[in-house]
Coordinates of C-alpha atoms and ligand atoms in Angstrom, one line a residue:
Chain A
X52 CA -17.6 -23.1 13.4
X53 CA -15.1 -21.0 15.4
X54 CA -13.3 -22.8 18.3
X55 CA -11.2 -20.6 20.6
X56 CA -9.4 -22.5 23.4
X57 CA -7.0 -21.2 26.0
X58 CA -5.6 -18.5 23.9
X59 CA -2.8 -16.4 25.4
X60 CA -1.2 -13.5 23.7
X61 CA 1.6 -11.1 24.7
X62 CA 2.6 -7.9 22.9
X63 CA 5.7 -7.8 25.0
X64 CA 7.0 -10.1 27.8
X65 CA 5.5 -7.7 30.3
X66 CA 2.2 -7.0 28.6
X67 CA -0.3 -9.8 28.2
X68 CA -3.3 -8.7 26.0
X69 CA -5.2 -12.0 26.1
X70 CA -5.4 -14.3 29.0
X71 CA -6.7 -17.9 28.6
X72 CA -9.6 -16.9 26.3
X73 CA -11.9 -19.8 25.5
X74 CA -15.2 -19.7 23.7
X75 CA -16.8 -20.9 20.5
X76 CA -19.3 -19.8 17.9
X77 CA -21.4 -22.4 16.3
X78 CA -22.9 -22.4 12.8
X79 CA -25.6 -19.8 12.4
X80 CA -24.9 -18.2 15.7
X81 CA -24.5 -14.5 16.3
X82 CA -22.1 -13.7 19.1
X83 CA -21.6 -10.1 20.3
X84 CA -18.3 -9.2 22.1
X85 CA -18.3 -6.2 24.3
X86 CA -16.1 -4.7 27.0
X87 CA -14.2 -1.5 27.9
X88 CA -11.7 0.1 25.6
X89 CA -8.3 -1.7 25.6
X90 CA -9.8 -5.0 26.9
X91 CA -8.5 -7.0 23.9
X92 CA -11.7 -7.4 21.8
X93 CA -10.1 -6.3 18.5
X94 CA -7.0 -8.4 19.3
X95 CA -9.2 -11.5 19.9
X96 CA -11.2 -11.1 16.8
X97 CA -8.1 -10.6 14.7
X98 CA -6.6 -13.8 16.1
X99 CA -9.5 -15.7 14.6
X100 CA -8.3 -15.0 11.0
X101 CA -4.7 -14.9 12.1
X102 CA -4.2 -11.2 11.4
X103 CA -2.6 -11.3 14.8
X104 CA -0.5 -14.2 15.9
X105 CA -0.8 -15.6 19.4
X106 CA 1.7 -17.5 21.5
X107 CA -0.3 -20.3 23.1
X108 CA -3.7 -21.9 22.8
X109 CA -5.6 -23.0 19.7
X110 CA -8.1 -21.4 17.3
X111 CA -9.8 -23.4 14.6
X112 CA -12.3 -22.2 11.9
X113 CA -14.5 -24.8 10.3
X114 CA -12.1 -27.5 11.5
X115 CA -8.9 -25.7 10.2
X116 CA -6.4 -24.7 12.8
X117 CA -5.4 -21.1 12.2
X118 CA -2.2 -21.4 14.3
X119 CA -0.9 -24.4 12.4
X120 CA 2.1 -23.3 10.3
X121 CA 0.9 -25.7 7.6
X122 CA -2.4 -23.9 7.2
X123 CA -2.9 -22.0 4.0
X124 CA -3.8 -18.7 5.6
X125 CA -4.8 -16.7 2.5
X126 CA -7.2 -19.5 1.6
X127 CA -8.6 -19.7 5.1
X128 CA -9.0 -15.9 5.3
X129 CA -10.8 -15.8 2.0
X130 CA -13.6 -17.8 3.7
X131 CA -13.8 -15.5 6.7
X132 CA -15.3 -12.1 6.0
X133 CA -14.0 -9.2 8.1
X134 CA -15.4 -5.7 8.5
X135 CA -13.2 -3.1 10.2
X136 CA -14.0 0.0 12.3
X137 CA -12.5 2.3 9.7
X138 CA -14.0 0.5 6.6
X139 CA -10.6 0.1 4.9
X140 CA -11.9 0.3 1.4
X141 CA -9.1 0.6 -1.1
X142 CA -9.2 4.3 -2.0
X143 CA -7.5 3.9 -5.4
X144 CA -10.2 1.6 -6.7
X145 CA -13.7 2.2 -7.7
X146 CA -16.4 0.7 -5.5
X147 CA -17.1 -2.1 -7.9
X148 CA -13.4 -2.8 -8.2
X149 CA -13.2 -2.9 -4.4
X150 CA -15.7 -5.8 -4.6
X151 CA -14.0 -7.5 -7.6
X152 CA -10.3 -7.5 -6.7
X153 CA -10.2 -10.4 -4.3
X154 CA -12.9 -12.4 -6.2
X155 CA -10.7 -12.3 -9.3
X156 CA -7.3 -12.6 -7.7
X157 CA -8.1 -15.0 -4.8
X158 CA -11.1 -17.0 -6.1
X159 CA -10.1 -16.8 -9.8
X160 CA -13.5 -15.7 -10.8
X161 CA -13.8 -14.2 -14.3
X162 CA -14.3 -10.4 -14.5
X163 CA -17.9 -10.9 -15.7
X164 CA -18.8 -13.2 -12.8
X165 CA -17.1 -11.0 -10.3
X166 CA -18.9 -7.9 -11.6
X167 CA -22.2 -9.7 -11.6
X168 CA -21.7 -10.8 -8.0
X169 CA -20.5 -7.4 -7.0
X170 CA -23.4 -5.6 -8.5
X171 CA -25.8 -8.0 -6.9
X172 CA -24.3 -7.3 -3.5
X173 CA -24.2 -3.6 -4.0
X174 CA -27.9 -3.7 -4.9
X175 CA -28.5 -5.7 -1.7
X176 CA -26.9 -3.0 0.4
X177 CA -28.7 -0.3 -1.6
X178 CA -25.6 1.2 -3.3
X179 CA -25.9 0.0 -6.9
X180 CA -25.8 3.6 -8.2
X181 CA -22.4 4.2 -6.5
X182 CA -20.6 1.3 -8.3
X183 CA -18.5 3.6 -10.5
X184 CA -17.5 6.1 -7.7
X185 CA -14.5 6.1 -5.6
X186 CA -14.7 5.4 -1.8
X187 CA -13.8 9.0 -0.9
X188 CA -17.0 10.2 -2.5
X189 CA -19.2 8.1 -0.3
X190 CA -20.4 8.8 3.3
X191 CA -19.1 6.7 6.1
X192 CA -22.3 4.7 6.4
X193 CA -22.2 4.0 2.6
X194 CA -18.5 3.0 2.8
X195 CA -19.2 0.6 5.6
X196 CA -22.0 -1.0 3.6
X197 CA -19.6 -1.4 0.7
X198 CA -17.1 -3.0 3.1
X199 CA -19.7 -5.5 4.2
X200 CA -20.6 -6.2 0.5
X201 CA -16.9 -6.6 -0.3
X202 CA -16.6 -9.3 2.4
X203 CA -19.8 -11.0 1.3
X204 CA -18.6 -11.2 -2.3
X205 CA -16.2 -13.9 -1.2
X206 CA -19.1 -16.2 0.0
X207 CA -17.7 -16.3 3.5
X208 CA -18.8 -19.0 6.0
X209 CA -18.3 -16.6 8.9
X210 CA -18.3 -12.9 9.3
X211 CA -16.2 -11.0 11.8
X212 CA -17.1 -7.4 12.6
X213 CA -14.8 -5.1 14.7
X214 CA -16.8 -2.1 15.9
X215 CA -18.4 -1.6 12.5
X216 CA -20.4 1.4 13.6
X217 CA -18.2 3.2 16.1
X218 CA -16.5 5.4 13.6
X219 CA -19.9 6.6 12.1
X220 CA -21.9 9.7 12.6
X221 CA -25.0 8.7 14.7
X222 CA -27.4 9.1 11.9
X223 CA -25.6 6.6 9.8
X224 CA -25.4 3.8 12.4
X225 CA -28.7 2.3 11.7
X226 CA -28.2 1.9 7.9
X227 CA -25.2 -0.3 8.7
X228 CA -26.9 -2.2 11.5
X229 CA -29.9 -2.9 9.3
X230 CA -27.7 -4.7 6.8
X231 CA -26.1 -6.7 9.7
X232 CA -29.5 -7.6 11.1
X233 CA -30.6 -8.9 7.7
X234 CA -27.5 -10.9 7.5
X235 CA -28.1 -12.4 11.0
X236 CA -31.7 -13.3 10.0
X237 CA -30.4 -15.1 7.0
X238 CA -28.4 -17.4 9.2
X239 CA -24.9 -16.0 8.7
X240 CA -22.5 -17.0 11.5
X241 CA -21.3 -13.8 13.0
X242 CA -18.8 -12.6 15.6
X243 CA -19.4 -9.0 16.3
X244 CA -17.4 -6.6 18.5
X245 CA -19.9 -3.8 19.2
X246 CA -21.3 -1.6 21.9
X247 CA -24.6 -1.4 20.1
X248 CA -26.7 -3.2 22.7
X249 CA -29.8 -2.7 20.7
X250 CA -28.3 -4.8 18.0
X251 CA -27.2 -7.4 20.6
X252 CA -30.8 -7.6 22.0
X253 CA -32.3 -8.0 18.6
X254 CA -30.1 -10.7 17.0
X255 CA -27.4 -12.0 19.3
X256 CA -27.6 -15.5 20.6
X257 CA -24.8 -15.0 23.1
X258 CA -22.9 -12.1 24.5
X259 CA -19.2 -12.2 25.6
X260 CA -17.9 -9.6 28.0
X261 CA -14.2 -9.0 28.1
X262 CA -12.1 -7.0 30.5
X263 CA -8.3 -6.7 30.7
X264 CA -7.8 -9.5 28.2
X265 CA -10.0 -12.0 29.9
X266 CA -13.4 -13.3 28.9
X267 CA -15.2 -12.4 32.1
X268 CA -18.7 -13.4 31.0
X269 CA -20.0 -15.6 28.2
X270 CA -23.7 -16.1 28.4
X271 CA -26.9 -16.4 26.4
X272 CA -28.3 -13.0 25.6
X273 CA -31.3 -13.4 28.0
X274 CA -29.0 -14.2 30.9
X275 CA -26.5 -11.5 30.0
X276 CA -29.0 -8.7 29.9
X277 CA -31.1 -10.3 32.7
X278 CA -28.5 -10.7 35.4
X279 CA -24.9 -10.5 34.5
X280 CA -22.9 -12.5 37.1
X281 CA -19.9 -10.3 37.3
X282 CA -19.6 -6.9 38.9
X283 CA -17.5 -5.7 36.1
X284 CA -20.1 -6.6 33.4
X285 CA -22.8 -5.0 35.5
X286 CA -20.9 -1.7 35.8
X287 CA -20.0 -1.7 32.1
X288 CA -23.6 -2.3 31.1
X289 CA -25.0 0.4 33.3
X290 CA -22.4 2.8 31.9
X291 CA -23.1 2.2 28.3
X292 CA -26.9 2.0 28.7
X293 CA -27.0 5.2 30.7
X294 CA -26.2 7.3 27.6
Chain B
X713 CA 29.8 42.3 -25.3
X714 CA 26.6 40.8 -26.8
X715 CA 27.2 42.9 -30.0
X716 CA 29.0 40.3 -31.9
X717 CA 27.0 37.3 -30.8
X718 CA 25.6 35.1 -33.6
X719 CA 22.3 33.5 -32.5
X720 CA 21.8 32.1 -36.0
X721 CA 24.3 29.4 -35.1
X722 CA 21.6 28.0 -32.7
X723 CA 19.0 28.0 -35.4
X724 CA 21.2 26.1 -37.7
X725 CA 22.1 23.6 -35.1
X726 CA 18.6 23.0 -33.9
X727 CA 17.9 19.7 -35.7
X728 CA 21.1 18.2 -34.4
X729 CA 20.6 19.5 -30.9
X730 CA 17.2 18.2 -30.5
X731 CA 17.0 15.1 -32.7
X732 CA 20.3 13.8 -31.6
X733 CA 21.1 15.4 -28.3
X734 CA 17.7 15.9 -26.7
X735 CA 16.4 12.6 -27.9
X736 CA 19.3 10.9 -26.2
X737 CA 18.8 12.9 -23.0
X738 CA 15.1 12.2 -22.8
X739 CA 15.5 8.5 -23.6
X740 CA 18.1 8.1 -21.0
X741 CA 16.0 10.0 -18.4
X742 CA 12.9 8.0 -19.1
X743 CA 14.6 4.6 -19.1
X744 CA 16.7 5.4 -16.0
X745 CA 13.6 6.7 -14.2
X746 CA 11.6 3.6 -15.1
X747 CA 14.4 1.2 -14.2
X748 CA 15.3 3.2 -11.1
X749 CA 11.7 3.0 -9.9
X750 CA 11.4 -0.7 -10.4
X751 CA 14.8 -1.5 -8.8
X752 CA 14.2 1.2 -6.1
X753 CA 10.8 -0.3 -5.2
X754 CA 12.4 -3.7 -4.9
X755 CA 15.0 -2.2 -2.5
X756 CA 12.3 -0.5 -0.5
X757 CA 10.4 -3.8 -0.2
X758 CA 13.5 -5.5 0.9
X759 CA 14.1 -3.0 3.6
X760 CA 10.5 -3.2 4.8
X761 CA 10.3 -7.0 4.5
X762 CA 11.4 -7.5 8.1
X763 CA 14.0 -9.9 6.8
X764 CA 17.2 -9.1 8.6
X765 CA 19.7 -9.9 5.9
X766 CA 17.7 -8.6 2.9
X767 CA 17.0 -5.4 4.7
X768 CA 20.6 -5.0 5.6
X769 CA 21.8 -5.5 2.1
X770 CA 19.4 -3.0 0.7
X771 CA 20.2 -0.5 3.5
X772 CA 24.0 -0.7 2.8
X773 CA 23.4 -0.4 -0.9
X774 CA 21.3 2.7 -0.6
X775 CA 23.7 4.4 1.9
X776 CA 26.7 3.5 -0.3
X777 CA 25.1 4.9 -3.5
X778 CA 24.0 8.1 -1.8
X779 CA 27.4 8.8 -0.4
X780 CA 29.2 8.8 -3.8
X781 CA 29.3 11.7 -6.3
X782 CA 27.4 10.7 -9.4
X783 CA 30.1 11.7 -11.8
X784 CA 32.5 9.3 -10.1
X785 CA 30.0 6.4 -10.3
X786 CA 29.5 7.1 -14.0
X787 CA 33.2 7.2 -14.7
X788 CA 34.1 4.1 -12.7
X789 CA 31.2 2.2 -14.0
X790 CA 32.1 2.8 -17.5
X791 CA 35.5 1.2 -16.9
X792 CA 34.3 -1.5 -14.6
X793 CA 31.3 -2.9 -16.3
X794 CA 33.2 -4.6 -19.1
X795 CA 35.3 -6.4 -16.5
X796 CA 32.2 -7.3 -14.3
X797 CA 30.6 -8.6 -17.5
X798 CA 33.6 -10.7 -18.2
X799 CA 33.6 -12.1 -14.7
X800 CA 29.9 -12.9 -14.7
X801 CA 29.9 -14.6 -18.1
X802 CA 33.3 -16.1 -17.7
X803 CA 34.4 -14.7 -21.1
X804 CA 38.0 -14.5 -22.0
X805 CA 38.0 -10.7 -22.7
X806 CA 36.3 -7.7 -21.1
X807 CA 32.8 -7.3 -22.6
X808 CA 32.2 -4.1 -24.3
X809 CA 28.8 -2.7 -23.4
X810 CA 28.9 0.7 -25.1
X811 CA 28.5 4.1 -23.6
X812 CA 24.7 4.2 -23.7
X813 CA 24.2 0.9 -21.9
X814 CA 26.9 1.7 -19.4
X815 CA 25.4 5.1 -18.6
X816 CA 21.9 3.7 -18.4
X817 CA 22.9 0.9 -16.0
X818 CA 24.7 3.5 -13.9
X819 CA 21.8 5.8 -13.7
X820 CA 19.4 3.0 -12.9
X821 CA 21.6 1.8 -10.1
X822 CA 22.2 5.3 -8.8
X823 CA 18.7 6.6 -9.0
X824 CA 17.3 3.3 -7.5
X825 CA 18.9 4.4 -4.2
X826 CA 16.9 7.7 -4.2
X827 CA 13.7 6.2 -5.6
X828 CA 13.8 3.5 -2.9
X829 CA 13.8 6.0 -0.2
X830 CA 10.8 7.8 -1.8
X831 CA 8.9 4.5 -2.2
X832 CA 9.8 3.5 1.3
X833 CA 8.3 6.7 2.7
X834 CA 5.3 6.1 0.4
X835 CA 4.7 2.5 1.6
X836 CA 5.0 3.6 5.2
X837 CA 2.5 6.4 4.7
X838 CA -0.2 3.7 4.0
X839 CA -2.1 2.9 7.2
X840 CA -1.7 -0.6 8.5
X841 CA -5.4 -1.2 8.1
X842 CA -5.0 -1.4 4.3
X843 CA -2.8 -4.4 4.1
X844 CA -4.8 -5.9 7.0
X845 CA -8.0 -5.6 4.9
X846 CA -6.3 -7.0 1.9
X847 CA -5.0 -10.0 3.8
X848 CA -8.4 -10.5 5.4
X849 CA -9.8 -10.9 1.9
X850 CA -7.3 -13.7 1.3
X851 CA -4.8 -11.8 -0.8
X852 CA -1.3 -13.1 -0.4
X853 CA 1.6 -10.8 0.7
X854 CA 2.7 -10.3 -2.9
X855 CA -0.8 -9.6 -4.1
X856 CA -1.4 -7.2 -1.2
X857 CA 1.7 -5.3 -2.2
X858 CA 1.0 -5.4 -5.9
X859 CA -2.7 -4.4 -5.9
X860 CA -3.2 -2.5 -2.7
X861 CA -0.1 -1.0 -1.2
X862 CA 2.2 -0.1 -4.1
X863 CA -0.4 1.6 -6.3
X864 CA -1.3 3.8 -3.3
X865 CA 2.3 4.5 -2.4
X866 CA 3.1 5.3 -6.0
X867 CA 0.1 7.7 -6.3
X868 CA 0.9 9.5 -3.1
X869 CA 4.5 9.9 -4.0
X870 CA 4.1 10.8 -7.6
X871 CA 4.9 14.5 -7.2
X872 CA 8.2 13.6 -5.3
X873 CA 9.0 10.9 -7.9
X874 CA 8.6 13.4 -10.7
X875 CA 10.7 16.0 -8.9
X876 CA 13.4 13.4 -8.5
X877 CA 13.1 12.7 -12.2
X878 CA 13.6 16.4 -13.0
X879 CA 16.9 16.2 -11.0
X880 CA 17.7 13.1 -13.0
X881 CA 17.0 14.9 -16.2
X882 CA 19.6 17.5 -15.3
X883 CA 22.0 14.9 -14.0
X884 CA 22.1 13.0 -17.3
X885 CA 24.2 15.9 -18.6
X886 CA 27.1 14.3 -16.6
X887 CA 27.5 11.7 -19.3
X888 CA 29.7 14.2 -21.0
X889 CA 32.6 12.6 -19.1
X890 CA 32.0 9.6 -21.5
X891 CA 32.0 11.9 -24.5
X892 CA 28.4 11.0 -25.2
X893 CA 26.2 13.2 -27.4
X894 CA 23.4 14.0 -25.1
X895 CA 21.8 17.5 -25.3
X896 CA 24.6 19.2 -23.5
X897 CA 27.2 17.1 -25.3
X898 CA 25.6 18.1 -28.7
X899 CA 25.6 21.8 -27.7
X900 CA 29.1 21.6 -26.6
X901 CA 30.3 20.0 -29.8
X902 CA 28.6 22.7 -31.9
X903 CA 30.1 25.3 -29.6
X904 CA 33.6 23.9 -30.1
X905 CA 33.2 23.4 -33.8
X906 CA 31.8 26.9 -34.6
X907 CA 33.7 28.7 -31.8
X908 CA 30.3 29.9 -30.4
X909 CA 30.7 28.9 -26.7
X910 CA 28.6 31.7 -25.2
X911 CA 25.7 31.3 -27.5
X912 CA 25.5 27.6 -27.2
X913 CA 25.9 27.3 -23.5
X914 CA 23.5 30.1 -22.9
X915 CA 21.0 28.3 -25.1
X916 CA 21.6 25.0 -23.4
X917 CA 20.9 26.6 -20.0
X918 CA 17.7 28.2 -21.3
X919 CA 16.5 24.8 -22.5
X920 CA 17.2 22.9 -19.3
X921 CA 15.7 25.7 -17.3
X922 CA 12.5 25.8 -19.4
X923 CA 11.9 22.1 -19.4
X924 CA 12.6 21.8 -15.7
X925 CA 10.3 24.7 -14.9
X926 CA 7.4 23.4 -16.9
X927 CA 7.8 20.0 -15.2
X928 CA 7.9 21.6 -11.8
X929 CA 4.8 23.6 -12.5
X930 CA 3.1 20.3 -13.6
X931 CA 4.1 18.7 -10.3
X932 CA 2.5 21.6 -8.3
X933 CA -0.7 21.1 -10.3
X934 CA -0.6 17.4 -9.7
X935 CA 0.0 17.9 -6.0
X936 CA -3.1 20.0 -5.7
X937 CA -5.1 17.3 -7.4
X938 CA -3.9 14.5 -5.3
X939 CA -4.6 16.5 -2.2
X940 CA -8.3 16.7 -3.3
X941 CA -8.6 13.0 -4.0
X942 CA -7.3 12.1 -0.6
Ligands
LIG364 N1 0.4 -3.7 18.0 C1 0.3 -3.5 19.3 N2 1.4 -3.5 20.1 C2 1.3 -3.3 21.4 N3 0.2 -3.1 22.1 C3 -1.0 -3.2 21.4 C4 -1.0 -3.4 20.0 N4 -2.3 -3.4 19.6 C5 -3.0 -3.2 20.7 N5 -2.3 -3.1 21.8 C6 -2.7 -2.9 23.1 O1 -3.5 -4.1 23.5 C7 -4.6 -3.8 24.3 C8 -5.8 -4.4 23.7 O2 -6.1 -3.7 22.4 P1 -7.4 -4.0 21.6 O3 -7.3 -3.1 20.4 O4 -7.5 -5.4 21.4 O5 -8.5 -3.4 22.5 P2 -10.0 -3.2 22.2 O6 -10.8 -4.0 23.3 O7 -10.3 -3.5 20.8 O8 -10.2 -1.7 22.5 P3 -11.1 -0.6 21.7 O9 -12.4 -0.7 22.3 O10 -10.4 0.7 22.1 O11 -11.0 -0.9 20.3 C9 -4.6 -2.3 24.4 O12 -4.1 -1.9 25.6 C10 -3.7 -1.8 23.3 O13 -3.1 -0.6 23.7
LIG365 MG1 -10.9 -2.4 19.1

């Protein structure tokens, strides 16, 4: 579903963020990406839907090359759901309109259809009653669930998550993770940057460990938690598991 | 000195002052603000587009307009527009556009320079995550601007935009150089006709002051409300 091969990216000639990153996510697979701060996780995941350009290598999503200038990027992105660390709901729109905007403008759905789909997804994430409120009136956990629903409203074939719970108060983390776990169980293809190792243990098929722009480890979950091969991954794991 | 003032002259001139003069002033203010906002937003988008030439053109335009006294622009424009019109349409004689159209175009072009700086600040105040989220949903650049960035920029900048419009409201009185009957022009005509300069100019000052004050008060209320929403 996602093929990443030999991707290199520089922010400036002297600063390489991604070095020869190669991996893939197959249909229905859940891949967790972890690694220390600044290791390039966000950058890599943003390259997948071309929110960030890269200088060499290839990425394709469902057979479409994202770095091909001929690719219709808006169309490709509409099929790739993305959830951000800071939710990024549109503050000037009501919750339901946050869910309807792209459905109507990108997929050309009628207002009625978009509303129906939106309400159905809000119900699914347990926020039907909030449909007429504005984002600022919701808690962080609620906002992130809306953000997930907003992405799902586009009927994506893949979902990308960039640290979806790290900006949340601890008591709100699980309500968001629950939604994600359900999604994984339904067979959604997911690439998730997170440090929630509980989530990784529960639903991940594979875990990717990044450090300084490189994919240091790319292993099945059992192998990763059993015996990470690299020193750096071991150190990282003991650090985040110790608190 | 106030003993022989005749304030009744004001009462008698009220219909003329407001239905002719103030109506013109308000129409000009509203249309110029609207036009200036649209044109100014286009300039701001050009400057932020990352396109070298477009950005440069907009930048030079804004700097140029902001370094000229408004009254000079009004004056020159009035004399130049007919010739520009002639040149554009290839007509054989200068095209007469009338004082109203000429002053409206002038104000739109002049105010656009100021509105563009306000909208530019407004657009830059939106965090980069917002356009990123819009793009990630498949919205095109134009749709992202239209539905996500500009509405927020406009809302955040509304108090500043209105403040600038209050300045514009006062500045419209400069059309007197074209002998147009705006509010001040009307007051001035009555003043000359009846020989009641002090009364009329005093009254004009009070009216401008009152309207501007009320609008400023409204802006402060609005600012407080926007601060709560954010
Ligand atoms: N637009 C940019 N311009 C220059 N450098 C950048 C830019 N964005 C990110 N970087 C740098 O690239 C490196 C990787 O950033 P990235 O956000 O991908 O890391 P990350 O692994 O997601 O870290 P975190 O856990 O803090 O989110 C960091 O050193 C960061 O400072
Ligand atoms: Mg990150």
